[in-house]
């Protein structure tokens, strides 16, 4: 039986979860938003399409599988993603610039 892939919402999302905002070879992760439980290609796609404000993942829930590798479609825990630069399943390199946006998705550095 074939496993059903999660739906990734966004603007012009391709088969590897890249969108109109982020589309390099390394831009292959989608994030399940804490506010709605839906995967979006990026923060800006969520802003444009979701119809509600985003909520950050609290650190106490970083064990939740909320990151999707668009290269192999492996879902991983937030903590796993934050601790690596490559997909632990397929070894695809993630965009190192994504770390500049962690504060948009996750409670970060003293926030609560």
mmCIF file of N, CA and C in Angstrom:
data_model
loop_
_atom_site.group_PDB
_atom_site.id
_atom_site.type_symbol
_atom_site.label_atom_id
_atom_site.label_comp_id
_atom_site.label_asym_id
_atom_site.label_seq_id
_atom_site.Cartn_x
_atom_site.Cartn_y
_atom_site.Cartn_z
ATOM 1 N N UNK A 1 0.838 -1.177 0.000
ATOM 2 C CA UNK A 1 0.000 0.000 0.000
ATOM 3 C C UNK A 1 0.890 1.250 0.000
ATOM 4 N N UNK A 2 0.603 2.176 -0.884
ATOM 5 C CA UNK A 2 1.399 3.391 -0.998
ATOM 6 C C UNK A 2 1.011 4.382 0.100
ATOM 7 N N UNK A 3 2.033 4.966 0.731
ATOM 8 C CA UNK A 3 1.789 5.936 1.791
ATOM 9 C C UNK A 3 1.377 7.261 1.163
ATOM 10 N N UNK A 4 0.363 7.900 1.734
ATOM 11 C CA UNK A 4 -0.134 9.165 1.215
ATOM 12 C C UNK A 4 0.792 10.305 1.640
ATOM 13 N N UNK A 5 1.191 11.107 0.670
ATOM 14 C CA UNK A 5 2.044 12.260 0.967
ATOM 15 C C UNK A 5 1.211 13.397 1.534
ATOM 16 N N UNK A 6 1.798 14.160 2.456
ATOM 17 C CA UNK A 6 1.094 15.337 2.964
ATOM 18 C C UNK A 6 0.902 16.367 1.848
ATOM 19 N N UNK A 7 -0.136 17.153 1.956
ATOM 20 C CA UNK A 7 -0.358 18.262 1.023
ATOM 21 C C UNK A 7 0.491 19.430 1.496
ATOM 22 N N UNK A 8 1.217 20.045 0.568
ATOM 23 C CA UNK A 8 2.019 21.229 0.879
ATOM 24 C C UNK A 8 1.378 22.413 0.168
ATOM 25 N N UNK A 9 0.906 23.365 0.956
ATOM 26 C CA UNK A 9 0.258 24.558 0.426
ATOM 27 C C UNK A 9 1.315 25.614 0.122
ATOM 28 N N UNK A 10 0.997 26.498 -0.808
ATOM 29 C CA UNK A 10 1.904 27.580 -1.132
ATOM 30 C C UNK A 10 1.624 28.149 -2.506
ATOM 31 N N UNK A 11 2.430 29.117 -2.877
ATOM 32 C CA UNK A 11 2.297 29.786 -4.165
ATOM 33 C C UNK A 11 3.254 29.130 -5.151
ATOM 34 N N UNK A 12 2.696 28.520 -6.190
ATOM 35 C CA UNK A 12 3.477 27.834 -7.230
ATOM 36 C C UNK A 12 4.424 26.788 -6.643
ATOM 37 N N UNK A 13 3.911 25.934 -5.780
ATOM 38 C CA UNK A 13 4.716 24.886 -5.146
ATOM 39 C C UNK A 13 4.997 23.778 -6.158
ATOM 40 N N UNK A 14 6.266 23.367 -6.238
ATOM 41 C CA UNK A 14 6.633 22.284 -7.153
ATOM 42 C C UNK A 14 6.680 20.947 -6.405
ATOM 43 N N UNK A 15 7.080 19.905 -7.093
ATOM 44 C CA UNK A 15 7.081 18.546 -6.535
ATOM 45 C C UNK A 15 8.084 18.363 -5.400
ATOM 46 N N UNK A 16 8.988 19.326 -5.210
ATOM 47 C CA UNK A 16 9.986 19.224 -4.140
ATOM 48 C C UNK A 16 9.766 20.274 -3.059
ATOM 49 N N UNK A 17 8.582 20.832 -3.010
ATOM 50 C CA UNK A 17 8.099 21.794 -2.007
ATOM 51 C C UNK A 17 8.689 23.197 -2.142
ATOM 52 N N UNK A 18 9.339 23.476 -3.253
ATOM 53 C CA UNK A 18 9.836 24.842 -3.478
ATOM 54 C C UNK A 18 8.674 25.721 -3.941
ATOM 55 N N UNK A 19 8.785 27.017 -3.655
ATOM 56 C CA UNK A 19 7.698 27.941 -3.984
ATOM 57 C C UNK A 19 8.250 29.163 -4.712
ATOM 58 N N UNK A 20 7.363 30.107 -4.991
ATOM 59 C CA UNK A 20 7.753 31.324 -5.682
ATOM 60 C C UNK A 20 8.740 32.158 -4.851
ATOM 61 N N UNK A 21 8.705 32.010 -3.536
ATOM 62 C CA UNK A 21 9.581 32.792 -2.657
ATOM 63 C C UNK A 21 10.971 32.172 -2.493
ATOM 64 N N UNK A 22 11.026 30.842 -2.418
ATOM 65 C CA UNK A 22 12.286 30.119 -2.200
ATOM 66 C C UNK A 22 12.329 28.938 -3.161
ATOM 67 N N UNK A 23 13.281 28.962 -4.081
ATOM 68 C CA UNK A 23 13.255 27.963 -5.157
ATOM 69 C C UNK A 23 14.632 27.472 -5.584
ATOM 70 N N UNK A 24 15.634 27.571 -4.708
ATOM 71 C CA UNK A 24 16.951 27.037 -5.063
ATOM 72 C C UNK A 24 16.952 25.515 -4.906
ATOM 73 N N UNK A 25 18.006 24.880 -5.343
ATOM 74 C CA UNK A 25 18.153 23.427 -5.232
ATOM 75 C C UNK A 25 18.079 22.962 -3.775
ATOM 76 N N UNK A 26 18.475 23.843 -2.846
ATOM 77 C CA UNK A 26 18.492 23.484 -1.422
ATOM 78 C C UNK A 26 17.189 23.813 -0.692
ATOM 79 N N UNK A 27 16.287 24.537 -1.330
ATOM 80 C CA UNK A 27 15.042 24.955 -0.676
ATOM 81 C C UNK A 27 13.989 23.860 -0.774
ATOM 82 N N UNK A 28 14.216 22.790 -0.032
ATOM 83 C CA UNK A 28 13.355 21.612 -0.162
ATOM 84 C C UNK A 28 12.682 21.200 1.145
ATOM 85 N N UNK A 29 12.467 22.136 2.051
ATOM 86 C CA UNK A 29 11.715 21.748 3.244
ATOM 87 C C UNK A 29 10.394 22.512 3.284
ATOM 88 N N UNK A 30 9.387 21.852 3.803
ATOM 89 C CA UNK A 30 8.108 22.490 4.097
ATOM 90 C C UNK A 30 7.900 22.373 5.603
ATOM 91 N N UNK A 31 7.140 23.302 6.139
ATOM 92 C CA UNK A 31 6.932 23.347 7.584
ATOM 93 C C UNK A 31 5.449 23.234 7.893
ATOM 94 N N UNK A 32 5.125 22.340 8.824
ATOM 95 C CA UNK A 32 3.750 22.229 9.318
ATOM 96 C C UNK A 32 3.573 23.344 10.344
ATOM 97 N N UNK A 33 2.643 24.227 10.088
ATOM 98 C CA UNK A 33 2.459 25.370 10.972
ATOM 99 C C UNK A 33 1.688 24.978 12.228
ATOM 100 N N UNK A 34 2.177 25.470 13.354
ATOM 101 C CA UNK A 34 1.595 25.147 14.654
ATOM 102 C C UNK A 34 0.148 25.612 14.749
ATOM 103 N N UNK A 35 -0.185 26.716 14.114
ATOM 104 C CA UNK A 35 -1.524 27.298 14.218
ATOM 105 C C UNK A 35 -2.600 26.457 13.540
ATOM 106 N N UNK A 36 -2.275 25.774 12.459
ATOM 107 C CA UNK A 36 -3.305 25.098 11.667
ATOM 108 C C UNK A 36 -3.001 23.641 11.342
ATOM 109 N N UNK A 37 -1.785 23.184 11.623
ATOM 110 C CA UNK A 37 -1.436 21.797 11.338
ATOM 111 C C UNK A 37 -1.291 21.492 9.860
ATOM 112 N N UNK A 38 -1.159 22.521 9.037
ATOM 113 C CA UNK A 38 -1.018 22.357 7.591
ATOM 114 C C UNK A 38 0.422 22.659 7.172
ATOM 115 N N UNK A 39 0.903 21.900 6.197
ATOM 116 C CA UNK A 39 2.225 22.174 5.648
ATOM 117 C C UNK A 39 2.145 23.325 4.650
ATOM 118 N N UNK A 40 3.102 24.240 4.763
ATOM 119 C CA UNK A 40 3.283 25.326 3.801
ATOM 120 C C UNK A 40 4.734 25.330 3.371
ATOM 121 N N UNK A 41 4.958 25.777 2.143
ATOM 122 C CA UNK A 41 6.316 25.821 1.610
ATOM 123 C C UNK A 41 7.177 26.822 2.371
ATOM 124 N N UNK A 42 6.571 27.914 2.829
ATOM 125 C CA UNK A 42 7.336 28.910 3.589
ATOM 126 C C UNK A 42 6.389 29.825 4.355
ATOM 127 N N UNK A 43 6.975 30.669 5.171
ATOM 128 C CA UNK A 43 6.242 31.641 5.985
ATOM 129 C C UNK A 43 5.417 32.579 5.111
ATOM 130 N N UNK A 44 5.994 33.049 4.006
ATOM 131 C CA UNK A 44 5.304 34.006 3.144
ATOM 132 C C UNK A 44 4.110 33.369 2.441
ATOM 133 N N UNK A 45 4.237 32.103 2.061
ATOM 134 C CA UNK A 45 3.098 31.377 1.487
ATOM 135 C C UNK A 45 1.967 31.284 2.511
ATOM 136 N N UNK A 46 2.310 30.988 3.764
ATOM 137 C CA UNK A 46 1.299 30.930 4.824
ATOM 138 C C UNK A 46 0.636 32.287 4.986
ATOM 139 N N UNK A 47 1.416 33.354 5.003
ATOM 140 C CA UNK A 47 0.864 34.704 5.141
ATOM 141 C C UNK A 47 -0.125 35.007 4.020
ATOM 142 N N UNK A 48 0.217 34.621 2.804
ATOM 143 C CA UNK A 48 -0.613 34.923 1.643
ATOM 144 C C UNK A 48 -1.883 34.088 1.579
ATOM 145 N N UNK A 49 -1.829 32.838 2.029
ATOM 146 C CA UNK A 49 -2.918 31.911 1.743
ATOM 147 C C UNK A 49 -3.725 31.417 2.935
ATOM 148 N N UNK A 50 -3.173 31.418 4.118
ATOM 149 C CA UNK A 50 -3.815 30.733 5.245
ATOM 150 C C UNK A 50 -5.072 31.430 5.766
ATOM 151 N N UNK A 51 -5.103 32.743 5.712
ATOM 152 C CA UNK A 51 -6.265 33.463 6.222
ATOM 153 C C UNK A 51 -6.277 33.637 7.731
ATOM 154 N N UNK A 52 -5.158 33.369 8.376
ATOM 155 C CA UNK A 52 -5.027 33.560 9.819
ATOM 156 C C UNK A 52 -3.551 33.791 10.135
ATOM 157 N N UNK A 53 -3.263 34.416 11.282
ATOM 158 C CA UNK A 53 -1.856 34.639 11.651
ATOM 159 C C UNK A 53 -1.167 33.329 12.033
ATOM 160 N N UNK A 54 0.116 33.294 11.816
ATOM 161 C CA UNK A 54 0.881 32.097 12.181
ATOM 162 C C UNK A 54 1.161 32.090 13.682
ATOM 163 N N UNK A 55 1.399 30.892 14.206
ATOM 164 C CA UNK A 55 1.821 30.712 15.594
ATOM 165 C C UNK A 55 3.119 29.925 15.577
ATOM 166 N N UNK A 56 4.043 30.315 16.446
ATOM 167 C CA UNK A 56 5.335 29.634 16.523
ATOM 168 C C UNK A 56 5.220 28.342 17.319
ATOM 169 N N UNK A 57 6.038 27.373 16.939
ATOM 170 C CA UNK A 57 6.109 26.119 17.692
ATOM 171 C C UNK A 57 6.812 26.368 19.019
ATOM 172 N N UNK A 58 6.164 26.056 20.164
ATOM 173 C CA UNK A 58 6.848 26.187 21.450
ATOM 174 C C UNK A 58 7.955 25.145 21.578
ATOM 175 N N UNK A 59 9.008 25.527 22.251
ATOM 176 C CA UNK A 59 10.155 24.627 22.401
ATOM 177 C C UNK A 59 9.753 23.281 23.004
ATOM 178 N N UNK A 60 8.774 23.275 23.872
ATOM 179 C CA UNK A 60 8.315 22.034 24.505
ATOM 180 C C UNK A 60 7.720 21.050 23.492
ATOM 181 N N UNK A 61 7.422 21.518 22.283
ATOM 182 C CA UNK A 61 6.831 20.653 21.263
ATOM 183 C C UNK A 61 7.762 20.406 20.075
ATOM 184 N N UNK A 62 9.030 20.686 20.245
ATOM 185 C CA UNK A 62 9.975 20.481 19.143
ATOM 186 C C UNK A 62 10.206 19.010 18.818
ATOM 187 N N UNK A 63 9.594 18.104 19.571
ATOM 188 C CA UNK A 63 9.681 16.683 19.236
ATOM 189 C C UNK A 63 8.614 16.291 18.202
ATOM 190 N N UNK A 64 7.729 17.214 17.865
ATOM 191 C CA UNK A 64 6.678 16.958 16.871
ATOM 192 C C UNK A 64 7.274 16.861 15.467
ATOM 193 N N UNK A 65 6.741 15.941 14.692
ATOM 194 C CA UNK A 65 7.173 15.797 13.295
ATOM 195 C C UNK A 65 6.468 16.866 12.467
ATOM 196 N N UNK A 66 7.176 17.955 12.203
ATOM 197 C CA UNK A 66 6.574 19.112 11.546
ATOM 198 C C UNK A 66 7.437 19.669 10.424
ATOM 199 N N UNK A 67 8.479 18.947 10.048
ATOM 200 C CA UNK A 67 9.350 19.359 8.948
ATOM 201 C C UNK A 67 9.323 18.259 7.899
ATOM 202 N N UNK A 68 9.122 18.660 6.656
ATOM 203 C CA UNK A 68 9.016 17.718 5.552
ATOM 204 C C UNK A 68 10.138 17.974 4.556
ATOM 205 N N UNK A 69 10.931 16.955 4.266
ATOM 206 C CA UNK A 69 11.955 17.071 3.226
ATOM 207 C C UNK A 69 11.266 16.897 1.876
ATOM 208 N N UNK A 70 11.366 17.891 1.031
ATOM 209 C CA UNK A 70 10.748 17.829 -0.288
ATOM 210 C C UNK A 70 11.498 16.950 -1.266
ATOM 211 N N UNK A 71 12.695 16.544 -0.913
ATOM 212 C CA UNK A 71 13.461 15.657 -1.785
ATOM 213 C C UNK A 71 12.993 14.208 -1.652
ATOM 214 N N UNK A 72 12.776 13.753 -0.412
ATOM 215 C CA UNK A 72 12.379 12.353 -0.189
ATOM 216 C C UNK A 72 11.030 12.212 0.521
ATOM 217 N N UNK A 73 10.444 13.307 0.958
ATOM 218 C CA UNK A 73 9.152 13.354 1.645
ATOM 219 C C UNK A 73 9.183 12.719 3.036
ATOM 220 N N UNK A 74 10.342 12.703 3.644
ATOM 221 C CA UNK A 74 10.484 12.236 5.020
ATOM 222 C C UNK A 74 10.033 13.343 5.971
ATOM 223 N N UNK A 75 9.192 12.980 6.936
ATOM 224 C CA UNK A 75 8.808 13.914 7.984
ATOM 225 C C UNK A 75 9.744 13.723 9.167
ATOM 226 N N UNK A 76 10.199 14.831 9.722
ATOM 227 C CA UNK A 76 11.123 14.753 10.856
ATOM 228 C C UNK A 76 10.689 15.702 11.960
ATOM 229 N N UNK A 77 11.190 15.432 13.142
ATOM 230 C CA UNK A 77 10.922 16.297 14.289
ATOM 231 C C UNK A 77 11.626 17.635 14.098
ATOM 232 N N UNK A 78 11.036 18.664 14.654
ATOM 233 C CA UNK A 78 11.639 19.994 14.592
ATOM 234 C C UNK A 78 13.050 19.955 15.167
ATOM 235 N N UNK A 79 13.228 19.320 16.323
ATOM 236 C CA UNK A 79 14.550 19.249 16.965
ATOM 237 C C UNK A 79 15.572 18.580 16.056
ATOM 238 N N UNK A 80 15.163 17.558 15.333
ATOM 239 C CA UNK A 80 16.068 16.880 14.393
ATOM 240 C C UNK A 80 16.499 17.843 13.303
ATOM 241 N N UNK A 81 15.539 18.551 12.728
ATOM 242 C CA UNK A 81 15.832 19.516 11.668
ATOM 243 C C UNK A 81 16.777 20.615 12.155
ATOM 244 N N UNK A 82 16.525 21.138 13.336
ATOM 245 C CA UNK A 82 17.342 22.234 13.858
ATOM 246 C C UNK A 82 18.768 21.804 14.175
ATOM 247 N N UNK A 83 18.985 20.503 14.275
ATOM 248 C CA UNK A 83 20.294 19.969 14.648
ATOM 249 C C UNK A 83 21.079 19.427 13.451
ATOM 250 N N UNK A 84 20.634 19.720 12.229
ATOM 251 C CA UNK A 84 21.309 19.162 11.059
ATOM 252 C C UNK A 84 21.315 20.151 9.901
ATOM 253 N N UNK A 85 22.109 19.881 8.899
ATOM 254 C CA UNK A 85 22.109 20.673 7.670
ATOM 255 C C UNK A 85 21.689 19.824 6.471
ATOM 256 N N UNK A 86 21.430 18.532 6.730
ATOM 257 C CA UNK A 86 21.036 17.588 5.679
ATOM 258 C C UNK A 86 19.865 16.744 6.160
ATOM 259 N N UNK A 87 19.109 16.244 5.213
ATOM 260 C CA UNK A 87 18.026 15.333 5.576
ATOM 261 C C UNK A 87 18.620 14.052 6.146
ATOM 262 N N UNK A 88 18.170 13.616 7.312
ATOM 263 C CA UNK A 88 18.706 12.384 7.891
ATOM 264 C C UNK A 88 18.290 11.131 7.113
ATOM 265 N N UNK A 89 17.315 11.255 6.236
ATOM 266 C CA UNK A 89 16.849 10.112 5.457
ATOM 267 C C UNK A 89 17.559 10.001 4.103
ATOM 268 N N UNK A 90 17.637 11.105 3.345
ATOM 269 C CA UNK A 90 18.199 11.042 1.981
ATOM 270 C C UNK A 90 19.515 11.793 1.827
ATOM 271 N N UNK A 91 19.959 12.494 2.850
ATOM 272 C CA UNK A 91 21.229 13.224 2.872
ATOM 273 C C UNK A 91 21.236 14.465 1.973
ATOM 274 N N UNK A 92 20.067 14.917 1.521
ATOM 275 C CA UNK A 92 20.005 16.132 0.703
ATOM 276 C C UNK A 92 20.352 17.336 1.571
ATOM 277 N N UNK A 93 21.178 18.218 1.052
ATOM 278 C CA UNK A 93 21.601 19.416 1.772
ATOM 279 C C UNK A 93 20.459 20.428 1.834
ATOM 280 N N UNK A 94 20.212 20.959 3.028
ATOM 281 C CA UNK A 94 19.212 22.004 3.214
ATOM 282 C C UNK A 94 19.866 23.375 3.058
ATOM 283 N N UNK A 95 19.058 24.382 2.784
ATOM 284 C CA UNK A 95 19.541 25.749 2.635
ATOM 285 C C UNK A 95 19.983 26.282 3.998
ATOM 286 N N UNK A 96 21.273 26.569 4.115
ATOM 287 C CA UNK A 96 21.817 27.069 5.386
ATOM 288 C C UNK A 96 21.225 28.426 5.759
ATOM 289 N N UNK A 97 20.714 29.168 4.780
ATOM 290 C CA UNK A 97 20.091 30.462 5.048
ATOM 291 C C UNK A 97 18.771 30.362 5.792
ATOM 292 N N UNK A 98 18.182 29.177 5.824
ATOM 293 C CA UNK A 98 16.913 28.991 6.543
ATOM 294 C C UNK A 98 17.053 29.326 8.023
ATOM 295 N N UNK A 99 18.249 29.165 8.560
ATOM 296 C CA UNK A 99 18.451 29.457 9.986
ATOM 297 C C UNK A 99 18.170 30.928 10.305
ATOM 298 N N UNK A 100 18.241 31.800 9.308
ATOM 299 C CA UNK A 100 17.917 33.213 9.515
ATOM 300 C C UNK A 100 16.431 33.430 9.779
ATOM 301 N N UNK A 101 15.614 32.417 9.501
ATOM 302 C CA UNK A 101 14.163 32.552 9.632
ATOM 303 C C UNK A 101 13.566 31.681 10.732
ATOM 304 N N UNK A 102 14.391 31.003 11.496
ATOM 305 C CA UNK A 102 13.867 30.123 12.546
ATOM 306 C C UNK A 102 12.920 30.873 13.481
ATOM 307 N N UNK A 103 13.232 32.140 13.761
ATOM 308 C CA UNK A 103 12.409 32.930 14.684
ATOM 309 C C UNK A 103 10.979 33.138 14.175
ATOM 310 N N UNK A 104 10.738 32.919 12.888
ATOM 311 C CA UNK A 104 9.390 33.049 12.334
ATOM 312 C C UNK A 104 8.532 31.815 12.617
ATOM 313 N N UNK A 105 9.178 30.677 12.810
ATOM 314 C CA UNK A 105 8.483 29.398 12.946
ATOM 315 C C UNK A 105 8.518 28.812 14.358
ATOM 316 N N UNK A 106 9.594 29.102 15.080
ATOM 317 C CA UNK A 106 9.850 28.441 16.360
ATOM 318 C C UNK A 106 10.122 29.474 17.444
ATOM 319 N N UNK A 107 9.625 29.206 18.672
ATOM 320 C CA UNK A 107 10.012 30.060 19.795
ATOM 321 C C UNK A 107 11.520 29.979 19.900
ATOM 322 N N UNK A 108 12.175 31.111 19.918
ATOM 323 C CA UNK A 108 13.611 31.128 19.721
ATOM 324 C C UNK A 108 14.314 32.048 20.697
ATOM 325 N N UNK A 109 15.413 31.575 21.241
ATOM 326 C CA UNK A 109 16.350 32.386 22.043
ATOM 327 C C UNK A 109 15.653 33.292 23.056
ATOM 328 N N UNK A 110 15.057 32.675 24.050
ATOM 329 C CA UNK A 110 14.481 33.437 25.151
ATOM 330 C C UNK A 110 13.031 33.844 24.976
ATOM 331 N N UNK A 111 12.433 33.553 23.828
ATOM 332 C CA UNK A 111 11.006 33.849 23.657
ATOM 333 C C UNK A 111 10.188 32.830 24.447
ATOM 334 N N UNK A 112 8.996 33.200 24.826
ATOM 335 C CA UNK A 112 8.059 32.244 25.410
ATOM 336 C C UNK A 112 6.652 32.626 25.102
#
